[in-house]
PDB file of C-alpha atoms in Angstrom:
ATOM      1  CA  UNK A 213     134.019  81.134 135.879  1.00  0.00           C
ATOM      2  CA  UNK A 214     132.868  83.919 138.347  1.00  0.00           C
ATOM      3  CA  UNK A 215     132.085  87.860 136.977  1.00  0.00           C
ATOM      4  CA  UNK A 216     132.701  88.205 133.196  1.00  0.00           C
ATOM      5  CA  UNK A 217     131.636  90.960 130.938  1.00  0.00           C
ATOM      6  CA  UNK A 218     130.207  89.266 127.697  1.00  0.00           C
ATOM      7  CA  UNK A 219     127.652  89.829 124.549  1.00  0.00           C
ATOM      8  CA  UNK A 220     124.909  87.633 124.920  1.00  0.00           C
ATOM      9  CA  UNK A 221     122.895  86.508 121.158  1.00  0.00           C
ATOM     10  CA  UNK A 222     119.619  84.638 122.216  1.00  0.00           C
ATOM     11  CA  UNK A 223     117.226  83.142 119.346  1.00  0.00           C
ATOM     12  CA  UNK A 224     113.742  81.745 119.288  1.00  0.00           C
ATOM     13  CA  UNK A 225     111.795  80.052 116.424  1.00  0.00           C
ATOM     14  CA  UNK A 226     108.779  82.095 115.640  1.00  0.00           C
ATOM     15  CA  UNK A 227     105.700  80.022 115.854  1.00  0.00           C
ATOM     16  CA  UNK A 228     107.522  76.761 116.941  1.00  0.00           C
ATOM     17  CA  UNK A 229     104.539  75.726 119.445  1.00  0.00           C
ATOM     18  CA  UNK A 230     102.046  75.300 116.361  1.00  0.00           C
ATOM     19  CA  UNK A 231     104.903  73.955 114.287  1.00  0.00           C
ATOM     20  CA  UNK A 232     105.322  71.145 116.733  1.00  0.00           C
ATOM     21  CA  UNK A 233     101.273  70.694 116.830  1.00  0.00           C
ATOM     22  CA  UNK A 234     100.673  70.813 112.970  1.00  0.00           C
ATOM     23  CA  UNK A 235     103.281  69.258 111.284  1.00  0.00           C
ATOM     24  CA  UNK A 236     105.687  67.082 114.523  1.00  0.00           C
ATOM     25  CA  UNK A 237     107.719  65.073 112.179  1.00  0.00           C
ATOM     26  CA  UNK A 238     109.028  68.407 109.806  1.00  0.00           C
ATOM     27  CA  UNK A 239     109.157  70.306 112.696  1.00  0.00           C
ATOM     28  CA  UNK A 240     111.627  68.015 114.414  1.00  0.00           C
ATOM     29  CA  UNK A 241     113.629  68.097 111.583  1.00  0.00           C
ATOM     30  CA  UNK A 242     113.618  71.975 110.922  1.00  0.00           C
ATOM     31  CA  UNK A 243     114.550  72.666 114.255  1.00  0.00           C
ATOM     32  CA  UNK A 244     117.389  70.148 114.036  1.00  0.00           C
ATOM     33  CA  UNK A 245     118.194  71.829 110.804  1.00  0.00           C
ATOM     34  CA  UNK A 246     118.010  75.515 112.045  1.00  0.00           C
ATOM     35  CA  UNK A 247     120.073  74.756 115.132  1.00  0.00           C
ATOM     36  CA  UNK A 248     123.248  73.131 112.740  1.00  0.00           C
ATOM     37  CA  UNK A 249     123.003  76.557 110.939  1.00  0.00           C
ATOM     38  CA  UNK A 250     122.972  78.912 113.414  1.00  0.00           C
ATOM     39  CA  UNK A 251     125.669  77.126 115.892  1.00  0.00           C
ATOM     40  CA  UNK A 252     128.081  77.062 112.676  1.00  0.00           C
ATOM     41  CA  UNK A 253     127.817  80.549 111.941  1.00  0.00           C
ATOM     42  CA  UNK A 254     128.260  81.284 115.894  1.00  0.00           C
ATOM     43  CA  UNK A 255     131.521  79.028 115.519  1.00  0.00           C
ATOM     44  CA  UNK A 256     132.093  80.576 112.520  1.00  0.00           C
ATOM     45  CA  UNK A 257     131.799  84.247 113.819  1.00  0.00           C
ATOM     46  CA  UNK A 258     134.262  82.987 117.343  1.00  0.00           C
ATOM     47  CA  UNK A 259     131.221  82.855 119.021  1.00  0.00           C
ATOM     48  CA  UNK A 260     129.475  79.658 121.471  1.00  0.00           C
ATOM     49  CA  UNK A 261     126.656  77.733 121.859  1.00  0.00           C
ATOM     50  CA  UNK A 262     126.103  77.470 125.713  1.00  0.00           C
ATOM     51  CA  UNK A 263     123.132  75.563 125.666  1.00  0.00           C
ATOM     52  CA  UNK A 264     119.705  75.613 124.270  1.00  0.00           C
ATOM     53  CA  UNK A 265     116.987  77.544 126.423  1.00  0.00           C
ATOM     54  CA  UNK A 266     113.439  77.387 126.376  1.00  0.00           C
ATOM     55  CA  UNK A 267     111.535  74.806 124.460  1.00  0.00           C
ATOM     56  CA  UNK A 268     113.974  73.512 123.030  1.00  0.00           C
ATOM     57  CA  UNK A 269     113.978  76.185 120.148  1.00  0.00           C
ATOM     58  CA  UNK A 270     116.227  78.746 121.238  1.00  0.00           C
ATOM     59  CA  UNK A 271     119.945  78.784 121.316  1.00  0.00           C
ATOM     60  CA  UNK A 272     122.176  81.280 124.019  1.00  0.00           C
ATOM     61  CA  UNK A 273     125.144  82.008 122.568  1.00  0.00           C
ATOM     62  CA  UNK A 274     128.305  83.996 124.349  1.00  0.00           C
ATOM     63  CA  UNK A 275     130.781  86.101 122.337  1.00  0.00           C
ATOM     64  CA  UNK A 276     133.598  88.077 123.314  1.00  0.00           C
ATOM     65  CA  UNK A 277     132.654  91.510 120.671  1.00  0.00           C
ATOM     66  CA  UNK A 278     129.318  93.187 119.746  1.00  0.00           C
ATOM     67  CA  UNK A 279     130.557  93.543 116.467  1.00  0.00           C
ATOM     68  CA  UNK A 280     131.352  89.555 115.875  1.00  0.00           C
ATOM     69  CA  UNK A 281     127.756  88.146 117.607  1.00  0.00           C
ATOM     70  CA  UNK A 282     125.741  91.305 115.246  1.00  0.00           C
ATOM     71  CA  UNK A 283     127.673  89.984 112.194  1.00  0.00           C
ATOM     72  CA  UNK A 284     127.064  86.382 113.212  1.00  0.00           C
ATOM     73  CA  UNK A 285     123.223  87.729 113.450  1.00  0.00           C
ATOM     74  CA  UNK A 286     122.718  88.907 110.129  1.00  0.00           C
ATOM     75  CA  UNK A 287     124.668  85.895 108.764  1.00  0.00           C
ATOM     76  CA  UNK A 288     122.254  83.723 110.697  1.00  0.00           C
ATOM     77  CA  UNK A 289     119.254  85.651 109.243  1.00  0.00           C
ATOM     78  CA  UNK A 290     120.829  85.242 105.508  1.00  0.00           C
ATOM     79  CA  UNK A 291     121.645  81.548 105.543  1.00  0.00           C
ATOM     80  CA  UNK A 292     117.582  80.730 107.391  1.00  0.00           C
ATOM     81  CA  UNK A 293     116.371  83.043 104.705  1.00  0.00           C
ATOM     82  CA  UNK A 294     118.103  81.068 101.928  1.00  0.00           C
ATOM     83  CA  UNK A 295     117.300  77.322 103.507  1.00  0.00           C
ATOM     84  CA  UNK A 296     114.770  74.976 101.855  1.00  0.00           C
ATOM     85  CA  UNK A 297     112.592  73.978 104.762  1.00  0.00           C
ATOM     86  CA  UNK A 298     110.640  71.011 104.833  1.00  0.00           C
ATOM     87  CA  UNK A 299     108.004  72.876 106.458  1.00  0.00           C
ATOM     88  CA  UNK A 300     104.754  74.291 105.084  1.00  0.00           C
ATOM     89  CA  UNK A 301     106.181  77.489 106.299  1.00  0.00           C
ATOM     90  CA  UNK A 302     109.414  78.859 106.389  1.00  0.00           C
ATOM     91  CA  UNK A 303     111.557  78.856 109.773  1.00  0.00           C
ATOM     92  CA  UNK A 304     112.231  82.047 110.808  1.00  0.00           C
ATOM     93  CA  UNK A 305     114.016  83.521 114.451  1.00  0.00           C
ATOM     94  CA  UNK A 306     113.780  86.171 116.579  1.00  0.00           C
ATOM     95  CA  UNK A 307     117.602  87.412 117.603  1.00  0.00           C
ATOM     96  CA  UNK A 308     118.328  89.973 120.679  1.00  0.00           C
ATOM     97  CA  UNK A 309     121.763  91.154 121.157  1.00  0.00           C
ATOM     98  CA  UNK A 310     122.896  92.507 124.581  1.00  0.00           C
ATOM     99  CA  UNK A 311     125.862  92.959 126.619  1.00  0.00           C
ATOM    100  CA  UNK A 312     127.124  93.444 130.026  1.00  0.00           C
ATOM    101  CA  UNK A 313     128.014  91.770 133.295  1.00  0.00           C
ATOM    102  CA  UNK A 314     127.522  87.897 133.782  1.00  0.00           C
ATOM    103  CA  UNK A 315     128.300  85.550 136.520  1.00  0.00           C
ATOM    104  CA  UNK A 316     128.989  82.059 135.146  1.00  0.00           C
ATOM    105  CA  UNK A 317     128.521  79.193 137.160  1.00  0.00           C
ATOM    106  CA  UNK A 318     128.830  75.551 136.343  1.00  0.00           C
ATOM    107  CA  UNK A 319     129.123  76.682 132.275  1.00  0.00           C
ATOM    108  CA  UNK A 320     126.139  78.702 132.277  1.00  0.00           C
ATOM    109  CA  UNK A 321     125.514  82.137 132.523  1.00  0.00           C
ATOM    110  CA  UNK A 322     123.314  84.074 134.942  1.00  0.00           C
ATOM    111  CA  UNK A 323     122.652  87.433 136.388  1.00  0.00           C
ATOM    112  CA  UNK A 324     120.455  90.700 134.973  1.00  0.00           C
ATOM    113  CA  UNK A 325     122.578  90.836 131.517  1.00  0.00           C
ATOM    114  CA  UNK A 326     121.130  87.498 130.481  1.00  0.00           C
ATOM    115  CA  UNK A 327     117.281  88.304 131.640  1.00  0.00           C
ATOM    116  CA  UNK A 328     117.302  91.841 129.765  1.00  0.00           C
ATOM    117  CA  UNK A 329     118.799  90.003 126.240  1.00  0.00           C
ATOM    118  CA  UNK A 330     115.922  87.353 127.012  1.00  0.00           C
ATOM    119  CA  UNK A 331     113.249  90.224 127.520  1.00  0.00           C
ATOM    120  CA  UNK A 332     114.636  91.801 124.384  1.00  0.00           C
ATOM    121  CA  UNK A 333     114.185  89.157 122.244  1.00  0.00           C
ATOM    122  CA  UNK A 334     110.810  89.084 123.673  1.00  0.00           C
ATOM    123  CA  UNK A 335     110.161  92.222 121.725  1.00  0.00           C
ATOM    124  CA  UNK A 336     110.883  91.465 118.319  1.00  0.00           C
ATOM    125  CA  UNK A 337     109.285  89.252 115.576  1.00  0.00           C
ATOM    126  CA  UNK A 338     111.076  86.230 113.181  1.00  0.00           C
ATOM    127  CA  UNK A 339     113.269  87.624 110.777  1.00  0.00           C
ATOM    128  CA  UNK A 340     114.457  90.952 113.152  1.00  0.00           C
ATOM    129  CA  UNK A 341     117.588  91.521 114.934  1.00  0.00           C
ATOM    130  CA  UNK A 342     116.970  93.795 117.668  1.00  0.00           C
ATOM    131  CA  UNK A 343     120.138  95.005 119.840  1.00  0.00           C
ATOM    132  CA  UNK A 344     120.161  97.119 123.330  1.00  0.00           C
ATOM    133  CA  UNK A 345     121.893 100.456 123.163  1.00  0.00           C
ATOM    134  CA  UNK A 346     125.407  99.000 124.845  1.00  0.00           C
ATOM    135  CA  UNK A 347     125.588  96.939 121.505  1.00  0.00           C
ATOM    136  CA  UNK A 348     125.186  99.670 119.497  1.00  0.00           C
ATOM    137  CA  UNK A 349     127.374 102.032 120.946  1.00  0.00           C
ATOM    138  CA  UNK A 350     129.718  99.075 120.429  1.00  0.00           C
ATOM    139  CA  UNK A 351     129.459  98.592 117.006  1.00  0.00           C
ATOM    140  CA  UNK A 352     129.637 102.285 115.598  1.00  0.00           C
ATOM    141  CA  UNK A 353     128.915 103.338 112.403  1.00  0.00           C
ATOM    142  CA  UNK A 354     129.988 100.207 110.865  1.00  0.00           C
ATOM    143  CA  UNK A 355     126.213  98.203 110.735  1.00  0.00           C
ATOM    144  CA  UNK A 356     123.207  98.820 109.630  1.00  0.00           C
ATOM    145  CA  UNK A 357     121.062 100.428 112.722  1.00  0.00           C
ATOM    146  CA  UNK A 358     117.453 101.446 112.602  1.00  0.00           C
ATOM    147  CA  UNK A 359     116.425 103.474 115.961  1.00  0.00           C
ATOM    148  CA  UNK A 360     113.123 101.302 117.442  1.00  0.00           C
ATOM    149  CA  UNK A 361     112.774 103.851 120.191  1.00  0.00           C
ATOM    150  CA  UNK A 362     112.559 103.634 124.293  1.00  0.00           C
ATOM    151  CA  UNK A 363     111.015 100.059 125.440  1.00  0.00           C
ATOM    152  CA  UNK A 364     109.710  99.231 128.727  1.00  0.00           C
ATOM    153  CA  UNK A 365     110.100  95.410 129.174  1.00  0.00           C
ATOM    154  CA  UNK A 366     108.527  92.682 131.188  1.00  0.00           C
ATOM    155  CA  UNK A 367     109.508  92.703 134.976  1.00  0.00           C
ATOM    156  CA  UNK A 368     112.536  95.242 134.333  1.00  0.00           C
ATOM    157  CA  UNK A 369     112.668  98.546 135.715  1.00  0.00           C
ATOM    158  CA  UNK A 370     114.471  99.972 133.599  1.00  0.00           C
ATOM    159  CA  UNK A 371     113.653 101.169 129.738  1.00  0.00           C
ATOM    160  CA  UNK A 372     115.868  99.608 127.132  1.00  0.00           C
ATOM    161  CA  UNK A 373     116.715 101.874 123.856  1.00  0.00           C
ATOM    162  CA  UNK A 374     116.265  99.777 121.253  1.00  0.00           C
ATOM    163  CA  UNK A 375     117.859  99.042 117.684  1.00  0.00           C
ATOM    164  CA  UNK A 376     116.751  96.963 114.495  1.00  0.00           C
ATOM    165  CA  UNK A 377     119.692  95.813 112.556  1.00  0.00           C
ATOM    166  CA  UNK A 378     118.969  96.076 108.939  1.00  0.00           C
ATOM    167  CA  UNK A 379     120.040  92.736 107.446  1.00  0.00           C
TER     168      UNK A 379
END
């Protein structure tokens, strides 16, 4: 695969860990349930699912536009919104958006692109979309952006500017 450039879309289920502990048997079928809706609307968007990360909770997905993984975002956010979950509580994701050079290996991504998107979904809550300036000088005018301000985050030297998109 080698050096690519690509926009990254990373996910995490908000509160998964006492999910799992409180209610195992709704949980294991809410996750199963949230990851058949968000890897159809990556398909759906010309996106992929590389592989779940994590705790088995997140999703990585790889897409060759800011504009088509920020769209698949929002859709992903509408369609969790709308589902009737057979939890107590409603299942709801964290989504970071980031782009930039990867090194793939063995159908997997690595490199400093894919730790920044991870540390930038670190920073938001379930229900947000947060993107890294490079996406949103991608996308233009054409989305919803509210400006989150200058964020240092975990182990990177470097501040990110982040953005909220408004779903």
């Amino acid at each position: 695969m080698g050096a690519a450039r690509a926009v990254l879309l990373l996910t995490d289920i908000e509160g998964s860990t006492s999910l799992w502990e409180n209610e195992p048997e709704q949980a294991a079928k809410a996750i199963a349930r949230h990851e058949d809706l968000v890897s159809a609307q990556v398909v759906g968007h010309g996106g992929e699912v590389v592989k779940s990360r994590g705790e088995g909770d997140a999703l990585f997905c790889v897409f060759r536009t800011a504009e088509q993984a920020v769209a698949c975002a929002m859709a992903v956010q509408r369609a969790l919104a709308a589902e009737q979950w057979p939890t107590s509580q409603a299942v709801r994701i964290r989504i970071a958006v980031h782009c930039g050079e990867v090194e793939g290996r063995a159908e997997d991504y690595f490199g400093p692109t894919v730790n920044r998107c991870a540390r930038l979904r670190g920073v938001c809550h379930g229900g947000q979309i947060v993107v890294s300036e490079a996406v949103r000088e991608e996308c233009g005018d054409d989305v919803p952006f509210v400006d989150l301000g200058r964020h240092r985050l975990k182990d990177l030297l470097r501040a990110e500017h982040v953005f909220e998109v408004t779903w």
